[in-house]
Short mmCIF file of N, CA, C and O in Angstrom, two decimals:
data_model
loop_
_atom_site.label_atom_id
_atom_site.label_comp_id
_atom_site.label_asym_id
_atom_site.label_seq_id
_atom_site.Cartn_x
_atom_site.Cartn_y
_atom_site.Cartn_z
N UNK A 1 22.47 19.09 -2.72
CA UNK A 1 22.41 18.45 -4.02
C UNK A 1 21.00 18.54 -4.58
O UNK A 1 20.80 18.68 -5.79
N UNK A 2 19.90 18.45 -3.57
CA UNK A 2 18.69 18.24 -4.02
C UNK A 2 18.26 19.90 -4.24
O UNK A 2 17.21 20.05 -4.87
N UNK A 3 18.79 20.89 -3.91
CA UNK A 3 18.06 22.16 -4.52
C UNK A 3 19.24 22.04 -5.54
O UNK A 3 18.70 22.57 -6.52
N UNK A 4 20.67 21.64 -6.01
CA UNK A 4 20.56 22.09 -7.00
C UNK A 4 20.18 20.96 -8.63
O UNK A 4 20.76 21.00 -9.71
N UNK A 5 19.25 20.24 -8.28
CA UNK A 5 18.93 19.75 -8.81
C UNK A 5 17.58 20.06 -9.26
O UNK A 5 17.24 19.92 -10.44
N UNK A 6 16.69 20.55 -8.19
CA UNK A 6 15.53 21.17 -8.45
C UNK A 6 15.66 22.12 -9.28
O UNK A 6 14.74 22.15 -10.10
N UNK A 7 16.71 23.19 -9.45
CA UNK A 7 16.68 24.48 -10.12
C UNK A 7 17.58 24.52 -11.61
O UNK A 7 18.80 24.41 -11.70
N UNK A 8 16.71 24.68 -12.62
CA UNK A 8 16.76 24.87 -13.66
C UNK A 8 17.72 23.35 -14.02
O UNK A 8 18.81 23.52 -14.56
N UNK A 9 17.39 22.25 -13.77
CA UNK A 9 17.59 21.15 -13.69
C UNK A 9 18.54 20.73 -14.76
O UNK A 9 19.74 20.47 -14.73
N UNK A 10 17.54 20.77 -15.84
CA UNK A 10 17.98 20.18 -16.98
C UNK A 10 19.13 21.00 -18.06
O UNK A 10 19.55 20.60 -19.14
N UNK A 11 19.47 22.37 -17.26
CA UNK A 11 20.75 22.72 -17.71
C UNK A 11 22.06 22.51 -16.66
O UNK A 11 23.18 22.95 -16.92
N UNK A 12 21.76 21.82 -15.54
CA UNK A 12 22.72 21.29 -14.82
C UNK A 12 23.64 20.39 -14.86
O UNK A 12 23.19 19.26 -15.04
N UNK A 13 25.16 20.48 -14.73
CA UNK A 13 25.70 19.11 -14.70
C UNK A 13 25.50 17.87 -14.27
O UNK A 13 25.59 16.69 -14.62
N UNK A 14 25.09 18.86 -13.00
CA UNK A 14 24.86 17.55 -12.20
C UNK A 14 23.81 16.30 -12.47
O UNK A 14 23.87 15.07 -12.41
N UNK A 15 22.57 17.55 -12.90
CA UNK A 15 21.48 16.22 -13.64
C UNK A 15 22.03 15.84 -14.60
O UNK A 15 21.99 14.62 -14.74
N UNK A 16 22.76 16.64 -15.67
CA UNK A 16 22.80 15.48 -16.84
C UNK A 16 23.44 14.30 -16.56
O UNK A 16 23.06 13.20 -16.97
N UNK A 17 24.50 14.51 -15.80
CA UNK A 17 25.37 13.30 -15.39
C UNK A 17 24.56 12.15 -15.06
O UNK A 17 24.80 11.08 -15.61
N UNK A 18 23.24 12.31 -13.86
CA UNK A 18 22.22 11.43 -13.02
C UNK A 18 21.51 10.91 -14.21
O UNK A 18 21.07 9.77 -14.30
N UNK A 19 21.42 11.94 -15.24
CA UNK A 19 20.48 11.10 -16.28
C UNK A 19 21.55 10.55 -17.33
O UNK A 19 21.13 10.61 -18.48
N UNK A 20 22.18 10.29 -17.27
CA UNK A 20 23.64 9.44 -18.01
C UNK A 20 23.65 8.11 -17.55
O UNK A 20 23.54 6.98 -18.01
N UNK A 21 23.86 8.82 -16.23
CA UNK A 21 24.49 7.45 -15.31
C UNK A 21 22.98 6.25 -15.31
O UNK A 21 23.22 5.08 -15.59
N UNK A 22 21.56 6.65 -14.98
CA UNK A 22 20.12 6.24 -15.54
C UNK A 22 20.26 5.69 -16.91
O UNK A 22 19.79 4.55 -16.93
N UNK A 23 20.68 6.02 -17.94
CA UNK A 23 20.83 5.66 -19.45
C UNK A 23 21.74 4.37 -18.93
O UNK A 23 21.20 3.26 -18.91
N UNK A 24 23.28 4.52 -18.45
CA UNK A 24 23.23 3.59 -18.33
C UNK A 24 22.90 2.26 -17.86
O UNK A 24 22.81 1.26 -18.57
N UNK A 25 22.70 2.33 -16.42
CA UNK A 25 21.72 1.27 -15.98
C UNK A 25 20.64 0.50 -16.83
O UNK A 25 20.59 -0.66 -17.24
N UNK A 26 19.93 1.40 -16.91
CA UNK A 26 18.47 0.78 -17.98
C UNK A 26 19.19 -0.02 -18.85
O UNK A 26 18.93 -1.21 -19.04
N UNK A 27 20.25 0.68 -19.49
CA UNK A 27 21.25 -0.74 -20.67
C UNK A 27 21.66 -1.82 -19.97
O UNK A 27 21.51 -2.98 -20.37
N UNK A 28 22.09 -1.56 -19.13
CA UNK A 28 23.10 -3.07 -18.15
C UNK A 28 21.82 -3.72 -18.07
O UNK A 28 21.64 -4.64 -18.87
N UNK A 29 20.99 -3.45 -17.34
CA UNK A 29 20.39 -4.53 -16.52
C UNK A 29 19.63 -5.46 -17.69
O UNK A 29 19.72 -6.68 -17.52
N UNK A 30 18.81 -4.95 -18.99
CA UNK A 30 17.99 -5.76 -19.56
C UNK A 30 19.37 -6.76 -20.06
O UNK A 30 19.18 -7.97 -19.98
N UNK A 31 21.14 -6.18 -20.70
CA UNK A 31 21.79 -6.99 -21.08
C UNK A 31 22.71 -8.23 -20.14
O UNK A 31 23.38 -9.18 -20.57
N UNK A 32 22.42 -7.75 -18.56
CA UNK A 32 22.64 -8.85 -17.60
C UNK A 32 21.60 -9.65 -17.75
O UNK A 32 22.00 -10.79 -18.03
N UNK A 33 19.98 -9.55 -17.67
CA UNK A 33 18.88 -10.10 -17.78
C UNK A 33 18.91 -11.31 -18.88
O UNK A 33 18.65 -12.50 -18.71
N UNK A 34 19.28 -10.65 -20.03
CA UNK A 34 19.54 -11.48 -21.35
C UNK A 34 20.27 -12.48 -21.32
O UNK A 34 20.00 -13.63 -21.63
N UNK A 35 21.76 -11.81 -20.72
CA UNK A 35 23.13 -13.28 -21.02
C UNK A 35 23.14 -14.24 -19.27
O UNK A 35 23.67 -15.34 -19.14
N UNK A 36 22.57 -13.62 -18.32
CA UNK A 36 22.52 -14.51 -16.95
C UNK A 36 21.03 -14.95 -16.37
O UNK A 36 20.23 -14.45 -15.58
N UNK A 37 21.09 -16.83 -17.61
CA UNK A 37 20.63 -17.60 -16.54
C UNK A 37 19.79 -17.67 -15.20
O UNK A 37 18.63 -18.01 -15.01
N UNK A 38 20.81 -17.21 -14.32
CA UNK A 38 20.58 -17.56 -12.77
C UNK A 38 19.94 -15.95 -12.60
O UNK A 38 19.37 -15.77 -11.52
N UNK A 39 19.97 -14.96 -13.37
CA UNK A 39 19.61 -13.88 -13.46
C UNK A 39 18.04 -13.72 -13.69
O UNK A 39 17.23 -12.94 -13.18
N UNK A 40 17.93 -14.51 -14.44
CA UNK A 40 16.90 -14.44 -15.23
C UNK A 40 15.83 -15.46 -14.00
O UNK A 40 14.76 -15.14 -13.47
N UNK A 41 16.48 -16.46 -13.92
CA UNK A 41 15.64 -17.31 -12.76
C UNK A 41 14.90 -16.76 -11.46
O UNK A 41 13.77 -16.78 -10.96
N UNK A 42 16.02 -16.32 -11.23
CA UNK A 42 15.48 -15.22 -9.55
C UNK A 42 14.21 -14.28 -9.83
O UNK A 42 13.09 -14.31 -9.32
N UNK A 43 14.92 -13.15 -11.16
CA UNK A 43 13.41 -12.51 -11.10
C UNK A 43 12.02 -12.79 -11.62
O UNK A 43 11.05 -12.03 -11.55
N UNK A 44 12.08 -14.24 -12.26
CA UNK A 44 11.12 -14.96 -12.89
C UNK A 44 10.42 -15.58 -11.47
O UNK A 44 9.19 -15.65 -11.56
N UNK A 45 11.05 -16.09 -10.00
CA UNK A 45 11.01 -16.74 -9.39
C UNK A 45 10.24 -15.64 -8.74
O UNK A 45 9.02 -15.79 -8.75
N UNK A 46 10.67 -14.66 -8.22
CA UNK A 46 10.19 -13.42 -7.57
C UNK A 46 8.92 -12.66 -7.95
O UNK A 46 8.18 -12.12 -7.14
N UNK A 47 8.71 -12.69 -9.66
CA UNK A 47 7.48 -12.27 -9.81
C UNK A 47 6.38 -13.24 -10.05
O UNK A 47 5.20 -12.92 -10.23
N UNK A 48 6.84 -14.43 -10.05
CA UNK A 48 5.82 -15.45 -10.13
C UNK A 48 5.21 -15.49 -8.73
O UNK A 48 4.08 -15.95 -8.61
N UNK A 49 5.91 -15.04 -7.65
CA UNK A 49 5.06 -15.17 -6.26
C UNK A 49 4.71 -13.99 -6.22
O UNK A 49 3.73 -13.85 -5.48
N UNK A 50 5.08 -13.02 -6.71
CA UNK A 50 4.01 -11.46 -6.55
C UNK A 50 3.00 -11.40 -7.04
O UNK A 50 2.01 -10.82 -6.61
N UNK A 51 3.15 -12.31 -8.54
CA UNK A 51 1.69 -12.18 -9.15
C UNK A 51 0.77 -13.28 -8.46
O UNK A 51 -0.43 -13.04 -8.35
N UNK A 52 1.30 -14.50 -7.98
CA UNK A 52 0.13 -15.26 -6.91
C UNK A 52 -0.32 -14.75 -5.86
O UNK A 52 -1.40 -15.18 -5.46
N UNK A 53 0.48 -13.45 -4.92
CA UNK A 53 -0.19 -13.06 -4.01
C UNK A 53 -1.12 -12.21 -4.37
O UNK A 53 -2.25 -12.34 -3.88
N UNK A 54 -0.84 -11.11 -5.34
CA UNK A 54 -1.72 -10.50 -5.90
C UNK A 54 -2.79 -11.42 -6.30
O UNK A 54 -3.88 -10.97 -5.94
N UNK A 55 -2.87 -12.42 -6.85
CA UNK A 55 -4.08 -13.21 -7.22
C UNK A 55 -4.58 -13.51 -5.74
O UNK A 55 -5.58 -13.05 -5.20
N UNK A 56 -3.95 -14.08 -5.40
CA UNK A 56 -4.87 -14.65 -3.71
C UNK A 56 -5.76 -13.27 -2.98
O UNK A 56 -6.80 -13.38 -2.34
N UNK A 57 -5.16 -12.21 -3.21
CA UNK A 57 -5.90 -11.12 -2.72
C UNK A 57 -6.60 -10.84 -3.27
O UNK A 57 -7.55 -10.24 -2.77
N UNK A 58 -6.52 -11.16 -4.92
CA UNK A 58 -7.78 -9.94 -5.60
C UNK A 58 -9.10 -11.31 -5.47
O UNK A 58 -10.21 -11.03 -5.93
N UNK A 59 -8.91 -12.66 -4.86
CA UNK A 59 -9.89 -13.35 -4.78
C UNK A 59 -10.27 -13.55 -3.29
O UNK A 59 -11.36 -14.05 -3.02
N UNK A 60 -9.38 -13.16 -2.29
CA UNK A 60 -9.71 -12.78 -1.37
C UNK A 60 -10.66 -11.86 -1.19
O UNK A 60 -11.56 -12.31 -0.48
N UNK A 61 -10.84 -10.70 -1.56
CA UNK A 61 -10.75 -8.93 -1.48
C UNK A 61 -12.45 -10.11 -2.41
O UNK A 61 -13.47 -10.46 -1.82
N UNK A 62 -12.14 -10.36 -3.71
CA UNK A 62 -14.12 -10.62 -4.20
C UNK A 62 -14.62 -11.07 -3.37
O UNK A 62 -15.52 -10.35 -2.93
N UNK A 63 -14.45 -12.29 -2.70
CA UNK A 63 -14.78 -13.46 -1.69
C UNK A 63 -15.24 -12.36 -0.79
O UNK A 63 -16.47 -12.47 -0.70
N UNK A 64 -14.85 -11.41 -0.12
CA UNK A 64 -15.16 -10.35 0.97
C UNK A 64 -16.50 -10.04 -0.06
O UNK A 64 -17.57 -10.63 -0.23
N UNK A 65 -16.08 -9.21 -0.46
CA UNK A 65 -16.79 -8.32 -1.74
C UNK A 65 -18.61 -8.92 -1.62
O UNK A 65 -19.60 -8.32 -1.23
N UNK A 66 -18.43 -10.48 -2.20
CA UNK A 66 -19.46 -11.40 -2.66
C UNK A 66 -20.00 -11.17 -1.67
O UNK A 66 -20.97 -10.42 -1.82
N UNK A 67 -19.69 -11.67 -0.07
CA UNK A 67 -20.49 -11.97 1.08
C UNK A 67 -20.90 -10.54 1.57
O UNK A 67 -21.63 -10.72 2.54
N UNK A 68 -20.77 -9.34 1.35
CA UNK A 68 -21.11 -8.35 1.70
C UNK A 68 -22.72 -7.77 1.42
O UNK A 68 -23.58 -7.18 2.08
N UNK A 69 -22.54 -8.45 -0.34
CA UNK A 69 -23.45 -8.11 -1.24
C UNK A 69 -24.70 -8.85 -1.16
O UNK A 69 -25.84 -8.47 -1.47
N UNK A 70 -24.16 -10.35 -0.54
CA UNK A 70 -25.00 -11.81 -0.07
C UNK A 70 -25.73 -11.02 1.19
O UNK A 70 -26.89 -11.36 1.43
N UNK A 71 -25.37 -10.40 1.69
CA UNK A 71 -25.88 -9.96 3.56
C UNK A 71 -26.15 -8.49 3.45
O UNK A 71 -25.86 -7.76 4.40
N UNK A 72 -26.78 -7.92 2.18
CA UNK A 72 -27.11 -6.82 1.56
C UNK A 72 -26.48 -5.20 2.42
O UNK A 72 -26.94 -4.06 2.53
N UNK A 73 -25.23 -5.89 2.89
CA UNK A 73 -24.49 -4.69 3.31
C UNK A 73 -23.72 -3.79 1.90
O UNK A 73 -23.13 -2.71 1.93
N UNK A 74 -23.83 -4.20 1.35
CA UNK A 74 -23.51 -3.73 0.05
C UNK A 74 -23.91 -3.95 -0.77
O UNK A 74 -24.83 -4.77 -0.72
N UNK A 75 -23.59 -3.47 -1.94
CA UNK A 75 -24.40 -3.76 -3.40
C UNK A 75 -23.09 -3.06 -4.82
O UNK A 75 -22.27 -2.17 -4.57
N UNK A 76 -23.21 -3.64 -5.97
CA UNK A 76 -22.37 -3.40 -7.19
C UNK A 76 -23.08 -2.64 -7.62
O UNK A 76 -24.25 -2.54 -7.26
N UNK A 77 -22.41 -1.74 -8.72
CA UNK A 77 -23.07 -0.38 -9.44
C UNK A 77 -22.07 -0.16 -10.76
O UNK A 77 -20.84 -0.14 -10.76
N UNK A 78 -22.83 -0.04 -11.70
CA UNK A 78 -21.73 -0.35 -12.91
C UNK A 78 -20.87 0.93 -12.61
O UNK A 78 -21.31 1.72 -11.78
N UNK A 79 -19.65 1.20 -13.23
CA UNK A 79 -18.52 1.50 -13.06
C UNK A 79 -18.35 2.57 -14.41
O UNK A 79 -17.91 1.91 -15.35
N UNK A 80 -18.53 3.75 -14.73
CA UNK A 80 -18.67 4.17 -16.04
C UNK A 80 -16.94 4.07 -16.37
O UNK A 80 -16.68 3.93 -17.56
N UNK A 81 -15.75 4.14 -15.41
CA UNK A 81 -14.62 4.32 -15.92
C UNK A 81 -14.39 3.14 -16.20
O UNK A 81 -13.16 3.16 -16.28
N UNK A 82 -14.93 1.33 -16.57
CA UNK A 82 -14.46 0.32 -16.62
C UNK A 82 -15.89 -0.40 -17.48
O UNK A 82 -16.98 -0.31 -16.92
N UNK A 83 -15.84 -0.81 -18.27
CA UNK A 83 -16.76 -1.80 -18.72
C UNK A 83 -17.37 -3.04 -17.75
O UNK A 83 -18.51 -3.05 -17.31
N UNK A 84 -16.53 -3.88 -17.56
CA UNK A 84 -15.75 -5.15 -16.69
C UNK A 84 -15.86 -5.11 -15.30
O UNK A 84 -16.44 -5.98 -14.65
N UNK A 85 -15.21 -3.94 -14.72
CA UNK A 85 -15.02 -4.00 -13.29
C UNK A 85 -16.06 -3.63 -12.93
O UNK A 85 -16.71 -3.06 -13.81
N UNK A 86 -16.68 -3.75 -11.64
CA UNK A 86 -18.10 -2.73 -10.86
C UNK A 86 -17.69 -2.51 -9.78
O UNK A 86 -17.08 -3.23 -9.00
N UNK A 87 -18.21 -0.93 -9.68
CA UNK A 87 -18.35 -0.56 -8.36
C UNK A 87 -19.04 -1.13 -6.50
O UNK A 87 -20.21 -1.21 -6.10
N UNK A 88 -18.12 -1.32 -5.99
CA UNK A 88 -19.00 -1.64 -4.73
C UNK A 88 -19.27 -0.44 -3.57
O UNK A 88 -18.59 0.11 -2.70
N UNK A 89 -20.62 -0.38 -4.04
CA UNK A 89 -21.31 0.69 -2.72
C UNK A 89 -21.73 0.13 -1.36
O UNK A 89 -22.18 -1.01 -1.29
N UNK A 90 -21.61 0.89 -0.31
CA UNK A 90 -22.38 0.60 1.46
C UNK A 90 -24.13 0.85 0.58
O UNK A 90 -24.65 1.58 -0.25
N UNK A 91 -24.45 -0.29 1.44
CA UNK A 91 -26.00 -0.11 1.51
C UNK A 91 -26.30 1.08 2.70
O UNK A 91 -25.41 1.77 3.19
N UNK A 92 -27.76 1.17 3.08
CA UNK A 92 -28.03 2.24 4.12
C UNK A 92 -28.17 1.14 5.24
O UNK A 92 -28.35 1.48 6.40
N UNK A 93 -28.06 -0.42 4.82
CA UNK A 93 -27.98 -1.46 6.02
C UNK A 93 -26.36 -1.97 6.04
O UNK A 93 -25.89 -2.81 6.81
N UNK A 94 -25.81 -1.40 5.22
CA UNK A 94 -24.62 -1.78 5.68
C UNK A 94 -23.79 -0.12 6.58
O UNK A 94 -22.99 -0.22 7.52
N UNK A 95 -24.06 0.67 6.24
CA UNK A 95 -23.86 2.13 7.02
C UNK A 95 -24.63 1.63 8.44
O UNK A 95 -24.06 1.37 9.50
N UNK A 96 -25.76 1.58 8.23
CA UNK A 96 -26.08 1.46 9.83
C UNK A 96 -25.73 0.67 10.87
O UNK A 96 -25.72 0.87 12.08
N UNK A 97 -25.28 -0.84 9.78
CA UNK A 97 -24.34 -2.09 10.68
C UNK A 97 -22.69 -1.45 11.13
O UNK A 97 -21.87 -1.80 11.99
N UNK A 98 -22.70 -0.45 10.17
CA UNK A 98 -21.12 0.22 10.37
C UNK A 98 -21.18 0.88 11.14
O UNK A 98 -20.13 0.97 11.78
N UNK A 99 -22.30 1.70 11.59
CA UNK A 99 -22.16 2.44 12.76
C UNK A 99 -22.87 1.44 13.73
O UNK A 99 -23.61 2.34 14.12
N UNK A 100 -23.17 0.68 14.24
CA UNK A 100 -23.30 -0.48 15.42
C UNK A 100 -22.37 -0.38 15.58
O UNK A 100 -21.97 0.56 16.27
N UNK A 101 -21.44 -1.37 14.96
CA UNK A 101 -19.62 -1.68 15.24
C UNK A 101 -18.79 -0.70 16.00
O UNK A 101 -17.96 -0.89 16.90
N UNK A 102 -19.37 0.83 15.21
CA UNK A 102 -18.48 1.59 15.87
C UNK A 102 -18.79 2.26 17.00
O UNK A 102 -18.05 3.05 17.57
N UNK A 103 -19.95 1.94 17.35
CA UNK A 103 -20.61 2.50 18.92
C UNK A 103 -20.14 1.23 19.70
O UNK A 103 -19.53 1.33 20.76
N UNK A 104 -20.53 -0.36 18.93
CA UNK A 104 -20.04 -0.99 20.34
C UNK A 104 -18.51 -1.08 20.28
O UNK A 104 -18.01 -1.71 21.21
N UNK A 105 -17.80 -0.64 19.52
CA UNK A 105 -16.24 -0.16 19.90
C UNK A 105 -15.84 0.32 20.83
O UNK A 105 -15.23 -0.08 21.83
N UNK A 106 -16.33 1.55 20.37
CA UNK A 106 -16.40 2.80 21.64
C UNK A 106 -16.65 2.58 22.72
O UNK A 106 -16.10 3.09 23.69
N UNK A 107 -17.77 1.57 22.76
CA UNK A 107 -18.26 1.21 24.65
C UNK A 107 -17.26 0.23 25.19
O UNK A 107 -16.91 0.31 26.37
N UNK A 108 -16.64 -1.03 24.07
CA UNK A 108 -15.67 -1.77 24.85
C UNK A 108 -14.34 -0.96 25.39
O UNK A 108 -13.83 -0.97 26.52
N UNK A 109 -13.82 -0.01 23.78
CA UNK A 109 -12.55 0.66 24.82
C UNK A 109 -13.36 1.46 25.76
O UNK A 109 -12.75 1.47 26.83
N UNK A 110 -14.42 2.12 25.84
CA UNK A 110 -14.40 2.96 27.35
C UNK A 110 -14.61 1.88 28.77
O UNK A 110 -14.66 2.19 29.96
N UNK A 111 -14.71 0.53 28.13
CA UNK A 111 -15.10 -0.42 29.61
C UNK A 111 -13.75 -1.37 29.86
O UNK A 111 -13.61 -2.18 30.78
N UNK A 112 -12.70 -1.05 28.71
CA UNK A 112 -11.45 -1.68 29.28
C UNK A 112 -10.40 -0.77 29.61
O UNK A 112 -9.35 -1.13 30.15
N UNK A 113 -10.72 0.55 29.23
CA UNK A 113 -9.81 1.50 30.20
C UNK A 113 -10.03 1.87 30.98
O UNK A 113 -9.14 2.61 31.43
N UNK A 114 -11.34 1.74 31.88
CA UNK A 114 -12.28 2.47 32.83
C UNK A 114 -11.30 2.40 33.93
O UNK A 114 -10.68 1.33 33.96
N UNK A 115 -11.04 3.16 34.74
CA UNK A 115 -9.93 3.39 35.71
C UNK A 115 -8.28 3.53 35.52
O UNK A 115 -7.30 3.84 36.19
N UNK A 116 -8.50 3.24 34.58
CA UNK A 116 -6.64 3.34 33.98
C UNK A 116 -5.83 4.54 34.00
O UNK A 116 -6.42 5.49 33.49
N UNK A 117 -5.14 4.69 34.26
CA UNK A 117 -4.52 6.03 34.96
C UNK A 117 -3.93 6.74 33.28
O UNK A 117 -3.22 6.08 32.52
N UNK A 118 -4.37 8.07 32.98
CA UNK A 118 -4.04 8.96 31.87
C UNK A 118 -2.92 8.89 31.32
O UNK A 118 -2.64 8.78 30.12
N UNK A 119 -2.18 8.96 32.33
CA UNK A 119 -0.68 8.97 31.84
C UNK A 119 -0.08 7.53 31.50
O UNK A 119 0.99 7.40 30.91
N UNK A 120 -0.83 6.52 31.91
CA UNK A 120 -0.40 5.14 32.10
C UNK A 120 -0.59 5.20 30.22
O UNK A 120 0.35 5.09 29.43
N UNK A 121 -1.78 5.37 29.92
CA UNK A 121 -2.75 5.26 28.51
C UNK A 121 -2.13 6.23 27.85
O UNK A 121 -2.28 5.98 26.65
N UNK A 122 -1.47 7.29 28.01
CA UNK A 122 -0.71 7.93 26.93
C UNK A 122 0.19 7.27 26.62
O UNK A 122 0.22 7.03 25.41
N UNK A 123 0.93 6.87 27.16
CA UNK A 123 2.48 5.83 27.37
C UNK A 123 2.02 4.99 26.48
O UNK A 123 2.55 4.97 25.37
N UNK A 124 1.05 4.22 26.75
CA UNK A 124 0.90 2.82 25.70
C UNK A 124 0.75 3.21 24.75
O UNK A 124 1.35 2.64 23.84
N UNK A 125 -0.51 4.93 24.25
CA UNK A 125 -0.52 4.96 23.17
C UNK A 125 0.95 5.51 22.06
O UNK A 125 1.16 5.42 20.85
N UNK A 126 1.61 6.01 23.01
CA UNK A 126 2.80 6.37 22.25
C UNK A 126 3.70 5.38 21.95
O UNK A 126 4.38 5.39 20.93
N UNK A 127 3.74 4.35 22.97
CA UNK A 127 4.74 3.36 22.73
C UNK A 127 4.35 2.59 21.74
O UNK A 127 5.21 2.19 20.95
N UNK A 128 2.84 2.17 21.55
CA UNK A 128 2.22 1.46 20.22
C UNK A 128 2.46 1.75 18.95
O UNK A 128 2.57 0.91 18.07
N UNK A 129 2.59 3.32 18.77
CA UNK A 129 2.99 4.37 17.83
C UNK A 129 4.01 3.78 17.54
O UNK A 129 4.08 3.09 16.52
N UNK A 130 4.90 3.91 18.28
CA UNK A 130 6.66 4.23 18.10
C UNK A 130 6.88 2.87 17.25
O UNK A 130 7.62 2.76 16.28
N UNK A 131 5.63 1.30 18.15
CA UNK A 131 6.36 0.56 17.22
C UNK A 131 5.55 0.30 15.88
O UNK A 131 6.01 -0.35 14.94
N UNK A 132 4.51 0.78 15.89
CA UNK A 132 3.99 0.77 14.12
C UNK A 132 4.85 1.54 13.48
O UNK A 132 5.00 1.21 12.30
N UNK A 133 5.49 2.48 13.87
CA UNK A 133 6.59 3.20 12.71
C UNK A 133 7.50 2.62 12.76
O UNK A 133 8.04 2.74 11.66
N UNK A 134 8.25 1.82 13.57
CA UNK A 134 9.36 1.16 13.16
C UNK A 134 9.04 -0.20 12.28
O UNK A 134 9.52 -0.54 11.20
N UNK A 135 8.17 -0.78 13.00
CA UNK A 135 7.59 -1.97 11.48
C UNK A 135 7.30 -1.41 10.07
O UNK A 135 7.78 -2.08 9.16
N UNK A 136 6.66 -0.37 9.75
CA UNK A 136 6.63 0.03 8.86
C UNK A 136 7.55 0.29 8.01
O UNK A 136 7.56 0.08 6.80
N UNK A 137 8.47 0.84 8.77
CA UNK A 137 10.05 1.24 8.55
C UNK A 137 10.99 0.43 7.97
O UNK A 137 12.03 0.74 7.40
N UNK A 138 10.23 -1.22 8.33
CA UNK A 138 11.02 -2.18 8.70
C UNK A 138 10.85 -3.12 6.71
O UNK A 138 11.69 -3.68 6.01
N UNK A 139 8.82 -2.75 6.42
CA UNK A 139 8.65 -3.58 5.30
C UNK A 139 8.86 -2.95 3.98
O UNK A 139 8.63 -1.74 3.87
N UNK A 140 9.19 -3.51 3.15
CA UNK A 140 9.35 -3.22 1.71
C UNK A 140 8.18 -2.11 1.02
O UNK A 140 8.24 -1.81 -0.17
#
């Protein structure tokens, strides 16, 4: 279905039909939206908590932002694609605190696998794998 939809598309039955059957939807739903109430409630209910999480993060995410800039690991830089918004750059003290972190990383996993048998440590790392793709799999 999907190559013959790819090819020369828009003289196809098949798409026109998909883009019919699209025409209609887009009509139903704003005229369910309109005459149902309890319709109307749910997705009012639903985006009122998307747009608070989105708020809690984008004041989360500054709050990070602020203390970065406070502990001169970073710094703002105006933004030529935004009036309003600013850019946040790594300082050369926040690069060098970034590479600390990632050397003493490196030394803790090499001092908590130290003897651990290869094959034991492939296993975990695959099995860890297997289940970040199924959670992933799992969220919206």
């Amino acid at each position: 279905m999907l190559r013959r939809l790819g090819k020369h598309s828009h003289e196809n039955r098949l798409y026109r039909a998909f883009r019919e059957l699209g025409r209609v939807i887009r009509t139903v739903t704003p005229l369910r939206f309109l005459s149902e109430p309890e319709l109307r409630g749910q997705i009012t209910a639903i985006t009122n908590k998307a747009e608070a999480f989105h708020g809690y993060a984008e004041w989360l995410m500054i709050g990070v932002a602020d203390l970065l800039v406070e502990d001169e690991l970073a710094c703002y830089r105006p933004n030529p694609a935004h009036q309003r918004a600013k850019l946040l750059e790594v300082t050369p003290t926040g690069r060098a605190a970034l590479h600390r972190m990632q050397a003493a990383y490196t030394q803790l996993a090499l001092r908590t696998t130290e003897g651990l048998d290869s094959d034991r440590l492939d296993l975990a790392r695959e099995t860890l794998s297997e289940l970040q793709r199924r959670l992933e799999s799992e969220l919206p």
